[in-house]
mmCIF file with all atom_site columns, N, CA and C in Angstrom:
data_model
loop_
_atom_site.group_PDB
_atom_site.id
_atom_site.type_symbol
_atom_site.label_atom_id
_atom_site.label_alt_id
_atom_site.label_comp_id
_atom_site.label_asym_id
_atom_site.label_entity_id
_atom_site.label_seq_id
_atom_site.pdbx_PDB_ins_code
_atom_site.Cartn_x
_atom_site.Cartn_y
_atom_site.Cartn_z
_atom_site.occupancy
_atom_site.B_iso_or_equiv
_atom_site.pdbx_formal_charge
_atom_site.auth_seq_id
_atom_site.auth_comp_id
_atom_site.auth_asym_id
_atom_site.auth_atom_id
_atom_site.pdbx_PDB_model_num
ATOM 1   N N  . MET I 1 1  ? 42.817 59.914 77.281  1.00 0.00 ? 1  MET I N  1
ATOM 2   C CA . MET I 1 1  ? 43.133 60.298 78.646  1.00 0.00 ? 1  MET I CA 1
ATOM 3   C C  . MET I 1 1  ? 41.863 60.302 79.478  1.00 0.00 ? 1  MET I C  1
ATOM 4   N N  . HIS I 1 2  ? 42.019 59.930 80.715  1.00 0.00 ? 2  HIS I N  1
ATOM 5   C CA . HIS I 1 2  ? 40.888 59.918 81.614  1.00 0.00 ? 2  HIS I CA 1
ATOM 6   C C  . HIS I 1 2  ? 40.535 61.344 82.004  1.00 0.00 ? 2  HIS I C  1
ATOM 7   N N  . ARG I 1 3  ? 39.266 61.624 82.192  1.00 0.00 ? 3  ARG I N  1
ATOM 8   C CA . ARG I 1 3  ? 38.865 63.001 82.458  1.00 0.00 ? 3  ARG I CA 1
ATOM 9   C C  . ARG I 1 3  ? 39.304 63.504 83.826  1.00 0.00 ? 3  ARG I C  1
ATOM 10  N N  . SER I 1 4  ? 39.600 62.596 84.761  1.00 0.00 ? 4  SER I N  1
ATOM 11  C CA . SER I 1 4  ? 40.083 63.045 86.075  1.00 0.00 ? 4  SER I CA 1
ATOM 12  C C  . SER I 1 4  ? 41.484 63.656 85.977  1.00 0.00 ? 4  SER I C  1
ATOM 13  N N  . THR I 1 5  ? 42.190 63.341 84.905  1.00 0.00 ? 5  THR I N  1
ATOM 14  C CA . THR I 1 5  ? 43.518 63.900 84.690  1.00 0.00 ? 5  THR I CA 1
ATOM 15  C C  . THR I 1 5  ? 43.439 65.411 84.483  1.00 0.00 ? 5  THR I C  1
ATOM 16  N N  . TYR I 1 6  ? 42.393 65.871 83.875  1.00 0.00 ? 6  TYR I N  1
ATOM 17  C CA . TYR I 1 6  ? 42.247 67.295 83.592  1.00 0.00 ? 6  TYR I CA 1
ATOM 18  C C  . TYR I 1 6  ? 41.991 68.120 84.856  1.00 0.00 ? 6  TYR I C  1
ATOM 19  N N  . HIS I 1 7  ? 41.530 67.489 85.902  1.00 0.00 ? 7  HIS I N  1
ATOM 20  C CA . HIS I 1 7  ? 41.182 68.195 87.135  1.00 0.00 ? 7  HIS I CA 1
ATOM 21  C C  . HIS I 1 7  ? 42.190 67.973 88.252  1.00 0.00 ? 7  HIS I C  1
ATOM 22  N N  . TYR I 1 8  ? 43.364 67.501 87.912  1.00 0.00 ? 8  TYR I N  1
ATOM 23  C CA . TYR I 1 8  ? 44.394 67.210 88.903  1.00 0.00 ? 8  TYR I CA 1
ATOM 24  C C  . TYR I 1 8  ? 44.914 68.504 89.519  1.00 0.00 ? 8  TYR I C  1
ATOM 25  N N  . ARG I 1 9  ? 44.986 68.536 90.844  1.00 0.00 ? 9  ARG I N  1
ATOM 26  C CA . ARG I 1 9  ? 45.572 69.660 91.551  1.00 0.00 ? 9  ARG I CA 1
ATOM 27  C C  . ARG I 1 9  ? 46.728 69.131 92.401  1.00 0.00 ? 9  ARG I C  1
ATOM 28  N N  . PRO I 1 10 ? 47.941 69.600 92.153  1.00 0.00 ? 10 PRO I N  1
ATOM 29  C CA . PRO I 1 10 ? 49.083 69.088 92.924  1.00 0.00 ? 10 PRO I CA 1
ATOM 30  C C  . PRO I 1 10 ? 48.993 69.487 94.387  1.00 0.00 ? 10 PRO I C  1
ATOM 31  N N  . LYS I 1 11 ? 49.540 68.633 95.238  1.00 0.00 ? 11 LYS I N  1
ATOM 32  C CA . LYS I 1 11 ? 49.556 68.904 96.669  1.00 0.00 ? 11 LYS I CA 1
ATOM 33  C C  . LYS I 1 11 ? 50.636 69.931 96.975  1.00 0.00 ? 11 LYS I C  1
ATOM 34  N N  . GLY I 1 12 ? 50.406 70.729 97.981  1.00 0.00 ? 12 GLY I N  1
ATOM 35  C CA . GLY I 1 12 ? 51.392 71.712 98.405  1.00 0.00 ? 12 GLY I CA 1
ATOM 36  C C  . GLY I 1 12 ? 52.486 71.060 99.238  1.00 0.00 ? 12 GLY I C  1
ATOM 37  N N  . VAL I 1 13 ? 53.561 71.796 99.446  1.00 0.00 ? 13 VAL I N  1
ATOM 38  C CA . VAL I 1 13 ? 54.672 71.298 100.247 1.00 0.00 ? 13 VAL I CA 1
ATOM 39  C C  . VAL I 1 13 ? 54.356 71.532 101.713 1.00 0.00 ? 13 VAL I C  1
ATOM 40  N N  . SER I 1 14 ? 54.529 70.503 102.539 1.00 0.00 ? 14 SER I N  1
ATOM 41  C CA . SER I 1 14 ? 54.210 70.630 103.951 1.00 0.00 ? 14 SER I CA 1
ATOM 42  C C  . SER I 1 14 ? 55.258 71.474 104.675 1.00 0.00 ? 14 SER I C  1
ATOM 43  N N  . ASP I 1 15 ? 54.884 72.004 105.811 1.00 0.00 ? 15 ASP I N  1
ATOM 44  C CA . ASP I 1 15 ? 55.800 72.827 106.609 1.00 0.00 ? 15 ASP I CA 1
ATOM 45  C C  . ASP I 1 15 ? 56.979 72.006 107.126 1.00 0.00 ? 15 ASP I C  1
ATOM 46  N N  . LYS I 1 16 ? 56.717 70.748 107.460 1.00 0.00 ? 16 LYS I N  1
ATOM 47  C CA . LYS I 1 16 ? 57.776 69.873 107.964 1.00 0.00 ? 16 LYS I CA 1
ATOM 48  C C  . LYS I 1 16 ? 58.851 69.653 106.896 1.00 0.00 ? 16 LYS I C  1
ATOM 49  N N  . ARG I 1 17 ? 58.410 69.415 105.674 1.00 0.00 ? 17 ARG I N  1
ATOM 50  C CA . ARG I 1 17 ? 59.356 69.199 104.576 1.00 0.00 ? 17 ARG I CA 1
ATOM 51  C C  . ARG I 1 17 ? 60.140 70.473 104.269 1.00 0.00 ? 17 ARG I C  1
ATOM 52  N N  . ARG I 1 18 ? 59.453 71.602 104.300 1.00 0.00 ? 18 ARG I N  1
ATOM 53  C CA . ARG I 1 18 ? 60.109 72.879 104.038 1.00 0.00 ? 18 ARG I CA 1
ATOM 54  C C  . ARG I 1 18 ? 61.173 73.171 105.097 1.00 0.00 ? 18 ARG I C  1
ATOM 55  N N  . LEU I 1 19 ? 60.875 72.864 106.359 1.00 0.00 ? 19 LEU I N  1
ATOM 56  C CA . LEU I 1 19 ? 61.837 73.046 107.437 1.00 0.00 ? 19 LEU I CA 1
ATOM 57  C C  . LEU I 1 19 ? 63.047 72.145 107.229 1.00 0.00 ? 19 LEU I C  1
ATOM 58  N N  . LEU I 1 20 ? 62.806 70.911 106.816 1.00 0.00 ? 20 LEU I N  1
ATOM 59  C CA . LEU I 1 20 ? 63.897 69.978 106.571 1.00 0.00 ? 20 LEU I CA 1
ATOM 60  C C  . LEU I 1 20 ? 64.778 70.439 105.418 1.00 0.00 ? 20 LEU I C  1
ATOM 61  N N  . GLU I 1 21 ? 64.176 70.973 104.367 1.00 0.00 ? 21 GLU I N  1
ATOM 62  C CA . GLU I 1 21 ? 64.955 71.503 103.248 1.00 0.00 ? 21 GLU I CA 1
ATOM 63  C C  . GLU I 1 21 ? 65.821 72.680 103.694 1.00 0.00 ? 21 GLU I C  1
ATOM 64  N N  . LEU I 1 22 ? 65.272 73.542 104.543 1.00 0.00 ? 22 LEU I N  1
ATOM 65  C CA . LEU I 1 22 ? 66.046 74.673 105.058 1.00 0.00 ? 22 LEU I CA 1
ATOM 66  C C  . LEU I 1 22 ? 67.222 74.211 105.911 1.00 0.00 ? 22 LEU I C  1
ATOM 67  N N  . GLU I 1 23 ? 67.021 73.156 106.692 1.00 0.00 ? 23 GLU I N  1
ATOM 68  C CA . GLU I 1 23 ? 68.108 72.611 107.507 1.00 0.00 ? 23 GLU I CA 1
ATOM 69  C C  . GLU I 1 23 ? 69.222 72.049 106.631 1.00 0.00 ? 23 GLU I C  1
ATOM 70  N N  . VAL I 1 24 ? 68.856 71.370 105.556 1.00 0.00 ? 24 VAL I N  1
ATOM 71  C CA . VAL I 1 24 ? 69.866 70.826 104.637 1.00 0.00 ? 24 VAL I CA 1
ATOM 72  C C  . VAL I 1 24 ? 70.663 71.963 104.014 1.00 0.00 ? 24 VAL I C  1
ATOM 73  N N  . VAL I 1 25 ? 69.981 73.013 103.580 1.00 0.00 ? 25 VAL I N  1
ATOM 74  C CA . VAL I 1 25 ? 70.656 74.147 102.963 1.00 0.00 ? 25 VAL I CA 1
ATOM 75  C C  . VAL I 1 25 ? 71.555 74.853 103.973 1.00 0.00 ? 25 VAL I C  1
ATOM 76  N N  . ASN I 1 26 ? 71.074 75.044 105.196 1.00 0.00 ? 26 ASN I N  1
ATOM 77  C CA . ASN I 1 26 ? 71.877 75.716 106.223 1.00 0.00 ? 26 ASN I CA 1
ATOM 78  C C  . ASN I 1 26 ? 73.138 74.927 106.557 1.00 0.00 ? 26 ASN I C  1
ATOM 79  N N  . LEU I 1 27 ? 72.996 73.610 106.729 1.00 0.00 ? 27 LEU I N  1
ATOM 80  C CA . LEU I 1 27 ? 74.170 72.792 107.029 1.00 0.00 ? 27 LEU I CA 1
ATOM 81  C C  . LEU I 1 27 ? 75.147 72.774 105.859 1.00 0.00 ? 27 LEU I C  1
ATOM 82  N N  . SER I 1 28 ? 74.631 72.749 104.642 1.00 0.00 ? 28 SER I N  1
ATOM 83  C CA . SER I 1 28 ? 75.502 72.729 103.470 1.00 0.00 ? 28 SER I CA 1
ATOM 84  C C  . SER I 1 28 ? 76.275 74.035 103.325 1.00 0.00 ? 28 SER I C  1
ATOM 85  N N  . ARG I 1 29 ? 75.639 75.126 103.681 1.00 0.00 ? 29 ARG I N  1
ATOM 86  C CA . ARG I 1 29 ? 76.334 76.414 103.601 1.00 0.00 ? 29 ARG I CA 1
ATOM 87  C C  . ARG I 1 29 ? 77.289 76.618 104.769 1.00 0.00 ? 29 ARG I C  1
ATOM 88  N N  . GLN I 1 30 ? 76.933 76.089 105.925 1.00 0.00 ? 30 GLN I N  1
ATOM 89  C CA . GLN I 1 30 ? 77.787 76.224 107.100 1.00 0.00 ? 30 GLN I CA 1
ATOM 90  C C  . GLN I 1 30 ? 79.040 75.357 106.971 1.00 0.00 ? 30 GLN I C  1
ATOM 91  N N  . TYR I 1 31 ? 78.879 74.164 106.424 1.00 0.00 ? 31 TYR I N  1
ATOM 92  C CA . TYR I 1 31 ? 79.988 73.232 106.236 1.00 0.00 ? 31 TYR I CA 1
ATOM 93  C C  . TYR I 1 31 ? 80.060 72.852 104.757 1.00 0.00 ? 31 TYR I C  1
ATOM 94  N N  . PRO I 1 32 ? 80.656 73.687 103.919 1.00 0.00 ? 32 PRO I N  1
ATOM 95  C CA . PRO I 1 32 ? 80.622 73.439 102.474 1.00 0.00 ? 32 PRO I CA 1
ATOM 96  C C  . PRO I 1 32 ? 81.392 72.205 102.028 1.00 0.00 ? 32 PRO I C  1
ATOM 97  N N  . THR I 1 33 ? 82.312 71.698 102.842 1.00 0.00 ? 33 THR I N  1
ATOM 98  C CA . THR I 1 33 ? 83.082 70.527 102.426 1.00 0.00 ? 33 THR I CA 1
ATOM 99  C C  . THR I 1 33 ? 82.431 69.213 102.852 1.00 0.00 ? 33 THR I C  1
ATOM 100 N N  . MET I 1 34 ? 81.354 69.272 103.622 1.00 0.00 ? 34 MET I N  1
ATOM 101 C CA . MET I 1 34 ? 80.666 68.050 104.036 1.00 0.00 ? 34 MET I CA 1
ATOM 102 C C  . MET I 1 34 ? 79.848 67.508 102.881 1.00 0.00 ? 34 MET I C  1
ATOM 103 N N  . GLY I 1 35 ? 79.855 66.213 102.730 1.00 0.00 ? 35 GLY I N  1
ATOM 104 C CA . GLY I 1 35 ? 79.071 65.567 101.697 1.00 0.00 ? 35 GLY I CA 1
ATOM 105 C C  . GLY I 1 35 ? 77.684 65.215 102.193 1.00 0.00 ? 35 GLY I C  1
ATOM 106 N N  . TYR I 1 36 ? 76.913 64.574 101.320 1.00 0.00 ? 36 TYR I N  1
ATOM 107 C CA . TYR I 1 36 ? 75.533 64.256 101.677 1.00 0.00 ? 36 TYR I CA 1
ATOM 108 C C  . TYR I 1 36 ? 75.450 63.244 102.808 1.00 0.00 ? 36 TYR I C  1
ATOM 109 N N  . LYS I 1 37 ? 76.427 62.339 102.895 1.00 0.00 ? 37 LYS I N  1
ATOM 110 C CA . LYS I 1 37 ? 76.379 61.316 103.941 1.00 0.00 ? 37 LYS I CA 1
ATOM 111 C C  . LYS I 1 37 ? 76.548 61.933 105.326 1.00 0.00 ? 37 LYS I C  1
ATOM 112 N N  . LYS I 1 38 ? 77.488 62.845 105.457 1.00 0.00 ? 38 LYS I N  1
ATOM 113 C CA . LYS I 1 38 ? 77.715 63.478 106.759 1.00 0.00 ? 38 LYS I CA 1
ATOM 114 C C  . LYS I 1 38 ? 76.566 64.403 107.129 1.00 0.00 ? 38 LYS I C  1
ATOM 115 N N  . ILE I 1 39 ? 76.015 65.090 106.161 1.00 0.00 ? 39 ILE I N  1
ATOM 116 C CA . ILE I 1 39 ? 74.874 65.960 106.451 1.00 0.00 ? 39 ILE I CA 1
ATOM 117 C C  . ILE I 1 39 ? 73.668 65.124 106.854 1.00 0.00 ? 39 ILE I C  1
ATOM 118 N N  . THR I 1 40 ? 73.469 63.994 106.203 1.00 0.00 ? 40 THR I N  1
ATOM 119 C CA . THR I 1 40 ? 72.385 63.089 106.590 1.00 0.00 ? 40 THR I CA 1
ATOM 120 C C  . THR I 1 40 ? 72.576 62.612 108.021 1.00 0.00 ? 40 THR I C  1
ATOM 121 N N  . GLY I 1 41 ? 73.802 62.263 108.390 1.00 0.00 ? 41 GLY I N  1
ATOM 122 C CA . GLY I 1 41 ? 74.092 61.832 109.749 1.00 0.00 ? 41 GLY I CA 1
ATOM 123 C C  . GLY I 1 41 ? 73.836 62.925 110.767 1.00 0.00 ? 41 GLY I C  1
ATOM 124 N N  . GLU I 1 42 ? 74.224 64.160 110.444 1.00 0.00 ? 42 GLU I N  1
ATOM 125 C CA . GLU I 1 42 ? 73.995 65.279 111.363 1.00 0.00 ? 42 GLU I CA 1
ATOM 126 C C  . GLU I 1 42 ? 72.497 65.532 111.558 1.00 0.00 ? 42 GLU I C  1
ATOM 127 N N  . LEU I 1 43 ? 71.725 65.426 110.476 1.00 0.00 ? 43 LEU I N  1
ATOM 128 C CA . LEU I 1 43 ? 70.288 65.627 110.593 1.00 0.00 ? 43 LEU I CA 1
ATOM 129 C C  . LEU I 1 43 ? 69.637 64.522 111.411 1.00 0.00 ? 43 LEU I C  1
ATOM 130 N N  . ARG I 1 44 ? 70.118 63.305 111.258 1.00 0.00 ? 44 ARG I N  1
ATOM 131 C CA . ARG I 1 44 ? 69.570 62.196 112.050 1.00 0.00 ? 44 ARG I CA 1
ATOM 132 C C  . ARG I 1 44 ? 69.909 62.359 113.523 1.00 0.00 ? 44 ARG I C  1
ATOM 133 N N  . LYS I 1 45 ? 71.113 62.873 113.824 1.00 0.00 ? 45 LYS I N  1
ATOM 134 C CA . LYS I 1 45 ? 71.473 63.153 115.213 1.00 0.00 ? 45 LYS I CA 1
ATOM 135 C C  . LYS I 1 45 ? 70.568 64.220 115.813 1.00 0.00 ? 45 LYS I C  1
ATOM 136 N N  . ALA I 1 46 ? 70.161 65.170 114.974 1.00 0.00 ? 46 ALA I N  1
ATOM 137 C CA . ALA I 1 46 ? 69.294 66.251 115.431 1.00 0.00 ? 46 ALA I CA 1
ATOM 138 C C  . ALA I 1 46 ? 67.839 65.804 115.572 1.00 0.00 ? 46 ALA I C  1
ATOM 139 N N  . GLY I 1 47 ? 67.529 64.571 115.154 1.00 0.00 ? 47 GLY I N  1
ATOM 140 C CA . GLY I 1 47 ? 66.186 64.040 115.348 1.00 0.00 ? 47 GLY I CA 1
ATOM 141 C C  . GLY I 1 47 ? 65.299 64.046 114.116 1.00 0.00 ? 47 GLY I C  1
ATOM 142 N N  . PHE I 1 48 ? 65.841 64.358 112.964 1.00 0.00 ? 48 PHE I N  1
ATOM 143 C CA . PHE I 1 48 ? 65.065 64.335 111.732 1.00 0.00 ? 48 PHE I CA 1
ATOM 144 C C  . PHE I 1 48 ? 65.110 62.945 111.116 1.00 0.00 ? 48 PHE I C  1
ATOM 145 N N  . ALA I 1 49 ? 63.988 62.503 110.581 1.00 0.00 ? 49 ALA I N  1
ATOM 146 C CA . ALA I 1 49 ? 63.935 61.242 109.843 1.00 0.00 ? 49 ALA I CA 1
ATOM 147 C C  . ALA I 1 49 ? 64.135 61.585 108.372 1.00 0.00 ? 49 ALA I C  1
ATOM 148 N N  . VAL I 1 50 ? 65.359 61.423 107.904 1.00 0.00 ? 50 VAL I N  1
ATOM 149 C CA . VAL I 1 50 ? 65.700 61.843 106.553 1.00 0.00 ? 50 VAL I CA 1
ATOM 150 C C  . VAL I 1 50 ? 66.551 60.779 105.895 1.00 0.00 ? 50 VAL I C  1
ATOM 151 N N  . GLY I 1 51 ? 66.398 60.648 104.585 1.00 0.00 ? 51 GLY I N  1
ATOM 152 C CA . GLY I 1 51 ? 67.192 59.704 103.813 1.00 0.00 ? 51 GLY I CA 1
ATOM 153 C C  . GLY I 1 51 ? 68.250 60.420 103.003 1.00 0.00 ? 51 GLY I C  1
ATOM 154 N N  . LYS I 1 52 ? 69.236 59.669 102.567 1.00 0.00 ? 52 LYS I N  1
ATOM 155 C CA . LYS I 1 52 ? 70.345 60.275 101.831 1.00 0.00 ? 52 LYS I CA 1
ATOM 156 C C  . LYS I 1 52 ? 69.903 60.800 100.476 1.00 0.00 ? 52 LYS I C  1
ATOM 157 N N  . GLN I 1 53 ? 68.926 60.158 99.847  1.00 0.00 ? 53 GLN I N  1
ATOM 158 C CA . GLN I 1 53 ? 68.476 60.602 98.533  1.00 0.00 ? 53 GLN I CA 1
ATOM 159 C C  . GLN I 1 53 ? 67.776 61.953 98.609  1.00 0.00 ? 53 GLN I C  1
ATOM 160 N N  . PHE I 1 54 ? 67.059 62.200 99.704  1.00 0.00 ? 54 PHE I N  1
ATOM 161 C CA . PHE I 1 54 ? 66.425 63.497 99.890  1.00 0.00 ? 54 PHE I CA 1
ATOM 162 C C  . PHE I 1 54 ? 67.472 64.593 100.000 1.00 0.00 ? 54 PHE I C  1
ATOM 163 N N  . VAL I 1 55 ? 68.521 64.328 100.782 1.00 0.00 ? 55 VAL I N  1
ATOM 164 C CA . VAL I 1 55 ? 69.592 65.305 100.962 1.00 0.00 ? 55 VAL I CA 1
ATOM 165 C C  . VAL I 1 55 ? 70.298 65.551 99.625  1.00 0.00 ? 55 VAL I C  1
ATOM 166 N N  . GLN I 1 56 ? 70.552 64.498 98.881  1.00 0.00 ? 56 GLN I N  1
ATOM 167 C CA . GLN I 1 56 ? 71.196 64.644 97.572  1.00 0.00 ? 56 GLN I CA 1
ATOM 168 C C  . GLN I 1 56 ? 70.347 65.507 96.642  1.00 0.00 ? 56 GLN I C  1
ATOM 169 N N  . ARG I 1 57 ? 69.051 65.264 96.616  1.00 0.00 ? 57 ARG I N  1
ATOM 170 C CA . ARG I 1 57 ? 68.169 65.999 95.720  1.00 0.00 ? 57 ARG I CA 1
ATOM 171 C C  . ARG I 1 57 ? 68.105 67.480 96.093  1.00 0.00 ? 57 ARG I C  1
ATOM 172 N N  . VAL I 1 58 ? 67.989 67.784 97.386  1.00 0.00 ? 58 VAL I N  1
ATOM 173 C CA . VAL I 1 58 ? 67.919 69.177 97.819  1.00 0.00 ? 58 VAL I CA 1
ATOM 174 C C  . VAL I 1 58 ? 69.216 69.903 97.488  1.00 0.00 ? 58 VAL I C  1
ATOM 175 N N  . ARG I 1 59 ? 70.348 69.265 97.743  1.00 0.00 ? 59 ARG I N  1
ATOM 176 C CA . ARG I 1 59 ? 71.630 69.896 97.454  1.00 0.00 ? 59 ARG I CA 1
ATOM 177 C C  . ARG I 1 59 ? 71.820 70.121 95.962  1.00 0.00 ? 59 ARG I C  1
ATOM 178 N N  . ARG I 1 60 ? 71.396 69.185 95.138  1.00 0.00 ? 60 ARG I N  1
ATOM 179 C CA . ARG I 1 60 ? 71.500 69.331 93.693  1.00 0.00 ? 60 ARG I CA 1
ATOM 180 C C  . ARG I 1 60 ? 70.618 70.472 93.197  1.00 0.00 ? 60 ARG I C  1
ATOM 181 N N  . GLU I 1 61 ? 69.387 70.555 93.714  1.00 0.00 ? 61 GLU I N  1
ATOM 182 C CA . GLU I 1 61 ? 68.460 71.604 93.294  1.00 0.00 ? 61 GLU I CA 1
ATOM 183 C C  . GLU I 1 61 ? 68.967 72.989 93.705  1.00 0.00 ? 61 GLU I C  1
ATOM 184 N N  . GLU I 1 62 ? 69.629 73.075 94.853  1.00 0.00 ? 62 GLU I N  1
ATOM 185 C CA . GLU I 1 62 ? 70.130 74.363 95.348  1.00 0.00 ? 62 GLU I CA 1
ATOM 186 C C  . GLU I 1 62 ? 71.524 74.698 94.827  1.00 0.00 ? 62 GLU I C  1
ATOM 187 N N  . GLY I 1 63 ? 72.153 73.758 94.116  1.00 0.00 ? 63 GLY I N  1
ATOM 188 C CA . GLY I 1 63 ? 73.489 73.999 93.574  1.00 0.00 ? 63 GLY I CA 1
ATOM 189 C C  . GLY I 1 63 ? 74.573 73.968 94.633  1.00 0.00 ? 63 GLY I C  1
ATOM 190 N N  . LEU I 1 64 ? 74.423 73.104 95.642  1.00 0.00 ? 64 LEU I N  1
ATOM 191 C CA . LEU I 1 64 ? 75.337 73.046 96.764  1.00 0.00 ? 64 LEU I CA 1
ATOM 192 C C  . LEU I 1 64 ? 76.185 71.785 96.780  1.00 0.00 ? 64 LEU I C  1
ATOM 193 N N  . GLN I 1 65 ? 76.302 71.103 95.663  1.00 0.00 ? 65 GLN I N  1
ATOM 194 C CA . GLN I 1 65 ? 77.076 69.881 95.606  1.00 0.00 ? 65 GLN I CA 1
ATOM 195 C C  . GLN I 1 65 ? 78.568 70.189 95.731  1.00 0.00 ? 65 GLN I C  1
ATOM 196 N N  . VAL I 1 66 ? 79.280 69.272 96.358  1.00 0.00 ? 66 VAL I N  1
ATOM 197 C CA . VAL I 1 66 ? 80.727 69.400 96.471  1.00 0.00 ? 66 VAL I CA 1
ATOM 198 C C  . VAL I 1 66 ? 81.338 68.798 95.214  1.00 0.00 ? 66 VAL I C  1
ATOM 199 N N  . PRO I 1 67 ? 82.213 69.548 94.512  1.00 0.00 ? 67 PRO I N  1
ATOM 200 C CA . PRO I 1 67 ? 82.796 69.013 93.283  1.00 0.00 ? 67 PRO I CA 1
ATOM 201 C C  . PRO I 1 67 ? 83.775 67.874 93.566  1.00 0.00 ? 67 PRO I C  1
#
């Protein structure tokens, strides 16, 4: 292993990303029957540059997926 691997420090989460994650969680809780596609569309209407995979990942991590 290269010695620079031992000194790796992970980057922190930016405020912009944290705000976007909170918006995904809020919309998912407000509209529990909406899927990731509709939530992605609502976020894009609100002016966020977000992809569907990001929304899917946040919802999966928070346990907010629609069965």
